[in-house]
Amino acid sequence: MDLWAGPIAGAFGASYRRDKVLQIVQDVTNPASNFDNPDPRPVLCSGAAPGLRGVSVPDCLNTVGVQYSKVSNIKGSSTVWEGFGEVLLPLYDSDGFGLFANAAVRYADYSGSGSVWAYKGGLEAEFGDFRVRGTYSRDVRAANLSERFDRTGGSATITDTRDGQTVTVTIFSGGNPAVEPEEADTYTIGAVYQPSFAPGLSLSLDYYDITIDGAIGQVGTQGIVSGCFNDNVQSFCDLITLNPTTDDIVLVGDIFINIDTATARGLDFEAGYNTDVTLFGGDETLDLRLFSAWLFERKETNGGQTFDLAGQTGARQLSQVYESLPDFRVTASLGYRNGGLSTRIGVRHLGEGIQDVCGLQDDAVCPAGQQVFIEDNTVDAVTYLDLRLGYEFDLGNTQLEIFGSVTNLLDEDPPLTPSYSPFFGYSTQQNPAIYDILGRRFTVGVKLEM
């Protein structure tokens, strides 16, 4: 349909999806590994049989009889019905100025968690070499199969905030079938500049502000304990089992739950440039790509506890959970092509980070019982250099490329981000999710396109 400023564009659709998961652990003493109702147990507790005494509490609370088989049997499924529609509406397009509105809506009905709406609205203005855009959206995400059904067990060292004692307890962590979809309100505003005097150059800058209600996540074993005993959060207390005789903590659950709120604010900058060049003769082109990101805030609030995780690239020492949230990162690449010859050099930079946000020794950052002493709480910045060379040539009716690449060309070591796991009994020194822990490595290959 044509309007005063041009045609309306739209799309509509519907979908149905079903996902299933099945995992069986071959341990006859662990037929269900149901941590909500873990009886019968392979090891009886003291007093459970006449004359039985001296059994350690962690052993009798264990749900498995074979060492290292404390992994849940999993059987679950999830279905979702969805319907969606979106429209692009031109409001004004004349005299070098254009104004366009866009809107979208989606309805989803999830098994186990019910129905939820998502929607978006935005405006985009074009004038000369500039384009300015802004959007608001209500976004939703349902828990995946792992977050709903996958559970495992182990042990952890925690501080009992009732008496300040450090103890090792049995834990279970992972899936929660009752977790609800998370909902987010997202605001973005940005601009794109493509100057007419420099064809091939594009610059963009975008600011985002995201608030998630009921974010799906884990607060850590210590967070469960502190939330129960310090903040009287009943849902946390429900995940703690106490010894009925001594009142000691013997079992803690760190499952996926709907965290009260989570917020993220940041700024992204992207630049791209491609052009023909005359350096060595031939059909030569040069292209440059750069992407940089600043993370201003990454807060999580649950049960009265608020943590700003922005900048943390080390491990939470009380939960051994690594975060990958640097304050600043940049990725850039420069490519050159001459006929069939191509080469590209890439740079990856991660700014200075934090070992543990609860190691800042600041009561405003982490509540009592969550703080740890770290003499040097910084993680060093690191820069990686990558290189790729390739040559393409025709081989009959096919195209063949021979290429080679070097990742981490300067063999940069990852910065130290130490953590110790009492369950496995050893320490880790790097965060593999964000840092290169393999060092310099080479790849050679052949690519054939028919």
Coordinates of C-alpha atoms in Angstrom, one line a residue, residues 45-438:
C45 CA 22.8 -40.9 58.0
S46 CA 23.7 -41.5 61.7
G47 CA 20.6 -42.9 63.5
A48 CA 18.8 -43.9 60.3
A49 CA 19.4 -47.6 61.2
P50 CA 19.8 -49.1 64.7
G51 CA 23.3 -48.4 66.0
L52 CA 24.5 -46.5 63.0
R53 CA 26.7 -43.6 64.0
G54 CA 29.7 -41.6 63.0
V55 CA 28.6 -41.1 59.3
S56 CA 29.7 -37.7 58.0
V57 CA 26.8 -35.4 57.2
P58 CA 28.0 -34.6 53.6
D59 CA 28.3 -38.4 52.9
C60 CA 24.8 -39.2 54.1
L61 CA 23.3 -36.3 52.2
N62 CA 25.0 -37.4 49.0
T63 CA 22.6 -38.8 46.3
V64 CA 25.1 -41.1 44.5
G65 CA 27.1 -44.1 45.4
V66 CA 29.7 -44.0 42.6
Q67 CA 32.3 -41.3 42.9
Y68 CA 32.2 -38.5 40.2
S69 CA 28.7 -39.6 38.9
K70 CA 26.9 -36.8 40.7
V71 CA 25.3 -35.7 37.4
S72 CA 21.6 -35.5 37.0
N73 CA 19.5 -37.7 34.8
I74 CA 17.6 -35.2 32.6
K75 CA 14.4 -35.7 30.8
G76 CA 12.4 -32.6 29.7
S77 CA 10.7 -30.9 26.9
S78 CA 9.5 -27.4 25.9
T79 CA 7.1 -26.2 23.3
V80 CA 6.3 -22.7 22.1
W81 CA 3.6 -21.2 19.8
E82 CA 4.5 -17.8 18.3
G83 CA 2.9 -15.2 16.1
F84 CA 4.5 -12.0 14.9
G85 CA 4.0 -9.0 12.7
E86 CA 6.1 -6.0 11.8
V87 CA 5.7 -2.8 9.7
L88 CA 7.8 -0.1 8.2
L89 CA 5.9 3.2 7.7
P90 CA 7.4 6.2 5.8
L91 CA 6.3 9.4 7.3
Y92 CA 8.1 12.0 5.2
D93 CA 10.5 11.6 2.3
S94 CA 11.3 14.8 0.3
D95 CA 13.8 17.6 -0.1
G96 CA 16.8 15.5 1.2
F97 CA 15.0 14.6 4.4
G98 CA 13.3 11.3 5.3
L99 CA 11.5 10.2 8.4
F100 CA 10.4 6.6 8.9
A101 CA 8.7 4.7 11.7
N102 CA 8.9 1.0 12.4
A103 CA 7.0 -1.2 14.8
A104 CA 6.8 -5.0 15.6
V105 CA 4.9 -7.2 17.9
R106 CA 5.3 -10.9 18.9
Y107 CA 3.1 -13.2 21.0
A108 CA 4.6 -16.4 22.4
D109 CA 3.0 -19.1 24.5
Y110 CA 5.6 -21.3 26.3
S111 CA 4.9 -24.6 27.9
G112 CA 5.6 -24.4 31.6
S113 CA 5.7 -20.6 31.8
G114 CA 2.7 -19.3 30.0
S115 CA 2.3 -16.5 27.4
V116 CA 4.2 -13.3 27.0
W117 CA 4.2 -10.3 24.6
A118 CA 7.2 -8.6 23.0
Y119 CA 7.0 -5.4 21.0
K120 CA 9.2 -2.6 19.5
G121 CA 8.8 0.9 18.1
G122 CA 11.3 3.2 16.5
L123 CA 12.0 6.3 14.5
E124 CA 14.7 6.8 11.9
A125 CA 15.6 10.2 10.3
E126 CA 17.8 10.7 7.2
F127 CA 19.3 14.1 6.2
G128 CA 22.3 14.5 4.0
D129 CA 25.1 12.2 5.1
F130 CA 23.6 11.5 8.5
R131 CA 21.1 9.0 9.7
V132 CA 19.8 9.1 13.3
R133 CA 17.8 6.3 14.9
G134 CA 16.1 5.5 18.2
T135 CA 14.1 2.6 19.4
Y136 CA 12.3 1.3 22.4
S137 CA 11.5 -2.4 22.8
R138 CA 10.1 -4.9 25.2
D139 CA 12.2 -8.0 24.8
V140 CA 11.6 -11.5 26.2
R141 CA 13.7 -14.6 26.6
A142 CA 12.5 -18.0 27.9
A143 CA 14.8 -20.3 29.7
N144 CA 16.6 -22.8 27.4
L145 CA 16.6 -26.6 28.1
S146 CA 19.9 -26.4 30.1
E147 CA 18.5 -23.6 32.3
R148 CA 15.4 -25.5 33.0
F149 CA 16.5 -29.2 33.4
D150 CA 20.2 -29.6 33.6
R151 CA 21.4 -30.1 37.2
T152 CA 24.7 -31.2 38.7
G153 CA 26.3 -31.5 42.2
G154 CA 29.5 -30.8 43.9
S155 CA 30.9 -28.9 46.8
A156 CA 31.8 -25.3 47.6
T157 CA 33.4 -23.3 50.4
I158 CA 31.1 -20.7 51.8
T159 CA 30.9 -18.3 54.8
D160 CA 28.1 -19.0 57.2
T161 CA 27.0 -15.4 57.7
R162 CA 25.3 -16.3 61.0
D163 CA 28.6 -16.9 62.8
G164 CA 31.3 -16.0 60.2
Q165 CA 32.6 -19.5 60.0
T166 CA 34.0 -20.8 56.7
V167 CA 32.7 -24.3 55.8
T168 CA 32.6 -26.7 52.9
V169 CA 29.1 -27.8 51.9
T170 CA 27.5 -30.1 49.3
I171 CA 25.8 -28.1 46.5
F172 CA 23.5 -28.7 43.6
S173 CA 23.3 -26.2 40.8
G174 CA 21.8 -25.7 37.4
G175 CA 18.3 -26.2 36.0
N176 CA 15.0 -25.0 37.4
P177 CA 11.8 -26.1 35.5
A178 CA 9.8 -23.3 37.2
V179 CA 11.9 -20.4 35.9
E180 CA 9.9 -17.7 34.2
P181 CA 10.7 -15.8 30.9
E182 CA 12.8 -12.7 31.5
E183 CA 11.5 -9.4 30.2
A184 CA 13.7 -6.4 29.2
D185 CA 13.0 -2.8 28.4
T186 CA 15.6 -1.6 25.9
Y187 CA 16.3 2.0 24.8
T188 CA 18.8 2.7 22.1
I189 CA 19.8 5.9 20.3
G190 CA 22.4 6.1 17.6
A191 CA 23.7 7.9 14.5
V192 CA 25.4 6.8 11.3
Y193 CA 27.6 9.1 9.2
Q194 CA 28.6 8.2 5.6
P195 CA 30.3 11.3 4.3
S196 CA 29.8 12.0 0.6
F197 CA 33.4 13.4 0.3
A198 CA 34.8 10.0 1.4
P199 CA 33.1 7.2 -0.4
G200 CA 33.4 3.9 1.3
L201 CA 33.6 5.4 4.8
S202 CA 31.0 4.7 7.4
L203 CA 30.9 5.7 11.1
S204 CA 28.3 4.7 13.6
L205 CA 27.8 5.4 17.3
D206 CA 25.1 3.7 19.5
Y207 CA 24.2 4.1 23.1
Y208 CA 22.0 1.4 24.9
D209 CA 20.3 1.2 28.2
I210 CA 18.7 -2.2 29.1
T211 CA 16.8 -3.1 32.2
I212 CA 15.8 -6.8 32.7
D213 CA 13.1 -7.8 35.1
G214 CA 13.2 -11.4 36.2
A215 CA 16.6 -12.0 34.5
I216 CA 17.5 -15.7 34.4
G217 CA 20.7 -16.3 36.2
Q218 CA 22.5 -17.8 39.2
V219 CA 23.5 -15.7 42.2
G220 CA 26.2 -18.1 43.4
T221 CA 26.3 -20.4 46.5
Q222 CA 27.4 -17.6 48.8
G223 CA 24.7 -15.3 47.4
I224 CA 22.1 -17.9 48.3
V225 CA 23.4 -18.2 51.9
S226 CA 23.8 -14.4 52.4
G227 CA 20.4 -13.7 50.8
C228 CA 18.7 -16.1 53.2
F229 CA 20.4 -15.3 56.5
N230 CA 21.2 -11.6 55.9
D231 CA 18.2 -10.5 53.8
N232 CA 15.5 -13.1 54.8
V233 CA 14.7 -14.0 51.2
Q234 CA 12.5 -17.0 51.7
S235 CA 13.1 -18.4 48.2
F236 CA 16.8 -18.6 49.0
C237 CA 16.2 -20.2 52.4
D238 CA 14.2 -22.9 50.6
L239 CA 17.4 -23.9 48.8
I240 CA 19.3 -24.5 52.0
T241 CA 19.3 -27.7 54.1
L242 CA 20.4 -27.5 57.7
N243 CA 21.6 -30.3 59.9
P244 CA 18.6 -30.8 62.3
T245 CA 20.9 -31.5 65.2
T246 CA 23.7 -29.0 64.9
D247 CA 22.0 -26.4 62.6
D248 CA 25.0 -26.5 60.3
I249 CA 24.6 -25.8 56.6
V250 CA 25.0 -29.1 54.8
L251 CA 23.4 -28.6 51.3
V252 CA 22.9 -25.4 49.2
G253 CA 21.2 -25.1 45.9
D254 CA 22.4 -22.6 43.3
I255 CA 19.8 -23.1 40.6
F256 CA 18.7 -20.7 37.8
I257 CA 16.2 -18.3 39.2
N258 CA 14.5 -15.0 38.1
I259 CA 16.9 -12.4 39.5
D260 CA 15.0 -9.3 40.6
T261 CA 16.6 -6.9 38.1
A262 CA 19.6 -6.6 35.9
T263 CA 20.8 -3.5 34.1
A264 CA 23.3 -2.8 31.4
R265 CA 24.4 0.5 29.9
G266 CA 27.1 1.0 27.3
L267 CA 28.3 2.6 24.1
D268 CA 29.4 1.0 20.8
F269 CA 31.4 2.6 18.0
E270 CA 32.0 1.1 14.6
A271 CA 34.0 2.3 11.7
G272 CA 34.4 0.8 8.2
Y273 CA 36.3 2.0 5.2
N274 CA 37.0 0.4 1.8
T275 CA 38.6 1.9 -1.2
D276 CA 40.7 1.2 -4.3
V277 CA 44.4 1.9 -4.0
T278 CA 47.5 2.1 -6.1
L279 CA 50.4 0.7 -4.2
F280 CA 52.1 -2.1 -6.2
G281 CA 50.0 -2.2 -9.4
G282 CA 47.1 -4.4 -10.3
D283 CA 43.5 -4.6 -9.1
E284 CA 44.1 -3.4 -5.5
T285 CA 41.7 -2.7 -2.7
L286 CA 42.1 -1.8 1.0
D287 CA 39.5 -2.2 3.7
L288 CA 39.5 -1.3 7.4
R289 CA 37.1 -2.4 10.1
L290 CA 37.0 -1.3 13.7
F291 CA 34.6 -2.1 16.5
S292 CA 35.0 -0.8 20.1
A293 CA 32.7 -1.1 23.1
W294 CA 32.5 0.6 26.5
L295 CA 30.5 -1.1 29.3
F296 CA 29.4 1.5 31.8
E297 CA 27.2 -0.6 34.0
R298 CA 26.3 -4.3 34.4
K299 CA 24.2 -4.6 37.7
E300 CA 22.3 -7.5 39.1
T301 CA 19.9 -7.0 42.1
N302 CA 18.4 -9.9 44.0
G303 CA 17.0 -10.0 47.5
G304 CA 18.4 -6.6 48.4
Q305 CA 21.9 -7.4 47.1
T306 CA 23.2 -5.4 44.2
F307 CA 26.4 -6.1 42.3
D308 CA 27.9 -4.1 39.5
L309 CA 29.9 -6.6 37.5
A310 CA 31.1 -4.1 34.9
G311 CA 34.8 -4.6 34.4
Q312 CA 35.1 -8.1 36.0
T313 CA 37.1 -10.5 33.9
G314 CA 38.3 -12.7 36.8
A315 CA 36.5 -15.2 39.0
R316 CA 34.2 -14.7 41.8
Q317 CA 36.3 -16.2 44.5
L318 CA 33.4 -17.5 46.6
S319 CA 31.7 -19.2 43.7
Q320 CA 34.5 -19.9 41.3
V321 CA 32.3 -18.4 38.5
Y322 CA 34.3 -16.4 35.8
E323 CA 32.8 -13.3 34.4
S324 CA 33.6 -11.9 30.9
L325 CA 32.6 -8.2 31.2
P326 CA 35.5 -5.9 30.4
D327 CA 34.9 -2.2 30.6
F328 CA 36.5 -1.7 27.2
R329 CA 37.3 -3.8 24.2
V330 CA 38.2 -3.1 20.6
T331 CA 38.6 -5.3 17.5
A332 CA 40.2 -4.0 14.3
S333 CA 41.4 -5.4 11.1
L334 CA 43.1 -4.1 8.0
G335 CA 42.8 -6.1 4.7
Y336 CA 44.6 -5.7 1.4
R337 CA 43.7 -7.5 -1.8
N338 CA 45.5 -7.5 -5.2
G339 CA 43.9 -9.8 -7.7
G340 CA 43.8 -13.3 -6.2
L341 CA 46.2 -12.3 -3.3
S342 CA 44.6 -11.3 0.0
T343 CA 46.1 -10.5 3.4
R344 CA 44.5 -9.4 6.6
I345 CA 46.0 -8.4 9.9
G346 CA 43.7 -8.2 13.0
V347 CA 44.0 -6.7 16.4
R348 CA 42.0 -7.7 19.5
H349 CA 42.4 -5.6 22.6
L350 CA 40.8 -6.1 26.1
G351 CA 41.3 -3.3 28.6
E352 CA 42.3 -3.6 32.2
G353 CA 39.8 -5.6 34.2
I354 CA 38.9 -6.6 37.8
Q355 CA 39.6 -9.9 39.5
D356 CA 36.5 -9.8 41.7
V357 CA 34.1 -7.0 42.2
C358 CA 33.8 -8.2 45.8
G359 CA 37.5 -7.8 46.3
L360 CA 37.3 -4.0 46.2
Q361 CA 37.0 -3.8 50.0
D362 CA 34.0 -1.5 49.7
D363 CA 30.9 -2.1 51.7
A364 CA 28.8 -0.3 49.1
V365 CA 29.9 -2.9 46.5
C366 CA 29.3 -6.2 48.2
P367 CA 27.4 -7.1 51.4
A368 CA 29.2 -8.6 54.5
G369 CA 30.1 -12.2 53.9
Q370 CA 30.6 -11.6 50.2
Q371 CA 33.8 -9.7 50.4
V372 CA 37.2 -11.3 49.9
F373 CA 40.7 -9.9 50.3
I374 CA 42.7 -9.6 47.1
E375 CA 46.0 -7.7 47.4
D376 CA 46.0 -6.8 43.7
N377 CA 42.5 -6.8 42.3
T378 CA 43.4 -5.8 38.7
V379 CA 43.6 -7.9 35.6
D380 CA 46.2 -6.7 33.1
A381 CA 45.1 -5.4 29.7
V382 CA 46.1 -7.6 26.7
T383 CA 46.4 -7.2 23.0
Y384 CA 46.4 -10.1 20.4
L385 CA 47.6 -9.9 16.9
D386 CA 46.3 -12.2 14.1
L387 CA 47.5 -12.6 10.5
R388 CA 46.0 -14.3 7.4
L389 CA 47.4 -14.8 3.9
G390 CA 45.5 -16.4 1.0
Y391 CA 45.6 -16.8 -2.7
E392 CA 42.7 -17.5 -5.0
F393 CA 42.9 -18.8 -8.6
D394 CA 40.6 -20.4 -11.1
L395 CA 40.8 -24.1 -11.6
G396 CA 38.6 -25.0 -14.5
N397 CA 35.1 -24.2 -13.5
T398 CA 35.9 -24.0 -9.8
Q399 CA 37.7 -21.5 -7.6
L400 CA 40.5 -22.6 -5.3
E401 CA 42.0 -20.7 -2.4
I402 CA 45.1 -21.7 -0.5
F403 CA 45.4 -19.9 2.8
G404 CA 47.4 -19.8 6.0
S405 CA 46.8 -18.0 9.3
V406 CA 48.6 -17.3 12.5
T407 CA 46.4 -16.6 15.6
N408 CA 48.1 -14.8 18.5
L409 CA 51.1 -14.0 16.3
L410 CA 53.1 -12.5 19.2
D411 CA 52.3 -15.4 21.5
E412 CA 50.9 -13.2 24.2
D413 CA 50.2 -14.9 27.6
P414 CA 46.8 -14.6 29.1
P415 CA 46.6 -12.4 32.2
L416 CA 46.4 -14.2 35.5
T417 CA 42.9 -14.6 36.9
P418 CA 43.3 -17.3 39.6
S419 CA 40.6 -19.3 41.2
Y420 CA 40.5 -22.4 43.4
S421 CA 37.9 -25.2 43.2
P422 CA 37.6 -27.2 46.5
F423 CA 35.5 -29.8 44.6
F424 CA 38.2 -30.6 42.0
G425 CA 41.0 -29.8 44.4
Y426 CA 43.0 -27.6 42.0
S427 CA 43.3 -24.0 40.9
T428 CA 42.8 -22.4 37.5
Q429 CA 44.8 -19.4 36.4
Q430 CA 43.1 -18.0 33.3
N431 CA 39.6 -17.2 32.1
P432 CA 39.3 -19.2 28.8
A433 CA 36.0 -17.5 27.9
I434 CA 37.6 -14.2 27.1
Y435 CA 41.4 -14.7 27.0
D436 CA 43.5 -16.7 24.6
I437 CA 45.0 -19.6 26.6
L438 CA 46.4 -21.6 23.7

